[in-house]
């Protein structure tokens, strides 16, 4: 395994970790926003 492969593996691992952590927090953060946004869109389409 050369240096770049090791680096790539590290980045991939890092990305997976970030993805896992962020996905959980993002869903929690975005859920209320999503609700608000869908409501907003809903009112717009009904005009």
PDB file of C-alpha atoms in Angstrom:
ATOM      1  CA  UNK A   1       0.000   0.000   0.000  1.00  0.00           C
ATOM      2  CA  UNK A   2       1.566   3.278  -1.053  1.00  0.00           C
ATOM      3  CA  UNK A   3       1.166   6.670   0.534  1.00  0.00           C
ATOM      4  CA  UNK A   4      -1.701   7.915  -1.621  1.00  0.00           C
ATOM      5  CA  UNK A   5      -3.663   4.700  -1.126  1.00  0.00           C
ATOM      6  CA  UNK A   6      -3.238   5.016   2.597  1.00  0.00           C
ATOM      7  CA  UNK A   7      -4.314   8.625   2.412  1.00  0.00           C
ATOM      8  CA  UNK A   8      -7.329   7.715   0.319  1.00  0.00           C
ATOM      9  CA  UNK A   9      -8.294   5.029   2.789  1.00  0.00           C
ATOM     10  CA  UNK A  10      -7.972   7.542   5.567  1.00  0.00           C
ATOM     11  CA  UNK A  11     -10.106  10.073   3.751  1.00  0.00           C
ATOM     12  CA  UNK A  12     -12.704   7.456   2.993  1.00  0.00           C
ATOM     13  CA  UNK A  13     -12.800   6.404   6.607  1.00  0.00           C
ATOM     14  CA  UNK A  14     -13.007  10.023   7.669  1.00  0.00           C
ATOM     15  CA  UNK A  15     -15.813  10.647   5.198  1.00  0.00           C
ATOM     16  CA  UNK A  16     -17.766   7.660   6.446  1.00  0.00           C
ATOM     17  CA  UNK A  17     -17.366   8.870   9.988  1.00  0.00           C
ATOM     18  CA  UNK A  18     -18.449  12.390   9.093  1.00  0.00           C
ATOM     19  CA  UNK A  19     -21.333  11.108   7.041  1.00  0.00           C
ATOM     20  CA  UNK A  20     -22.548   8.982   9.899  1.00  0.00           C
ATOM     21  CA  UNK A  21     -22.259  11.750  12.455  1.00  0.00           C
ATOM     22  CA  UNK A  22     -23.607  14.467  10.244  1.00  0.00           C
ATOM     23  CA  UNK A  23     -26.461  12.474   8.910  1.00  0.00           C
ATOM     24  CA  UNK A  24     -27.879  12.059  12.389  1.00  0.00           C
ATOM     25  CA  UNK A  25     -27.442  15.684  13.366  1.00  0.00           C
ATOM     26  CA  UNK A  26     -28.514  16.952   9.971  1.00  0.00           C
ATOM     27  CA  UNK A  27     -31.784  15.083  10.050  1.00  0.00           C
ATOM     28  CA  UNK A  28     -32.501  16.544  13.449  1.00  0.00           C
ATOM     29  CA  UNK A  29     -31.584  20.018  12.315  1.00  0.00           C
ATOM     30  CA  UNK A  30     -33.381  19.824   9.000  1.00  0.00           C
ATOM     31  CA  UNK A  31     -36.552  18.165  10.172  1.00  0.00           C
ATOM     32  CA  UNK A  32     -38.240  21.333  11.497  1.00  0.00           C
ATOM     33  CA  UNK A  33     -36.931  23.308   8.550  1.00  0.00           C
ATOM     34  CA  UNK A  34     -38.254  20.699   6.164  1.00  0.00           C
ATOM     35  CA  UNK A  35     -41.652  20.837   7.807  1.00  0.00           C
ATOM     36  CA  UNK A  36     -41.681  24.593   7.585  1.00  0.00           C
ATOM     37  CA  UNK A  37     -40.533  24.477   3.992  1.00  0.00           C
ATOM     38  CA  UNK A  38     -43.117  21.952   2.901  1.00  0.00           C
ATOM     39  CA  UNK A  39     -45.813  23.973   4.631  1.00  0.00           C
ATOM     40  CA  UNK A  40     -44.556  27.053   2.872  1.00  0.00           C
ATOM     41  CA  UNK A  41     -44.625  25.293  -0.484  1.00  0.00           C
ATOM     42  CA  UNK A  42     -48.025  23.915   0.282  1.00  0.00           C
ATOM     43  CA  UNK A  43     -49.517  27.342   0.902  1.00  0.00           C
ATOM     44  CA  UNK A  44     -47.908  28.628  -2.282  1.00  0.00           C
ATOM     45  CA  UNK A  45     -49.352  25.930  -4.486  1.00  0.00           C
ATOM     46  CA  UNK A  46     -52.811  26.454  -3.077  1.00  0.00           C
ATOM     47  CA  UNK A  47     -53.040  30.105  -3.957  1.00  0.00           C
TER      48      UNK A  47
END
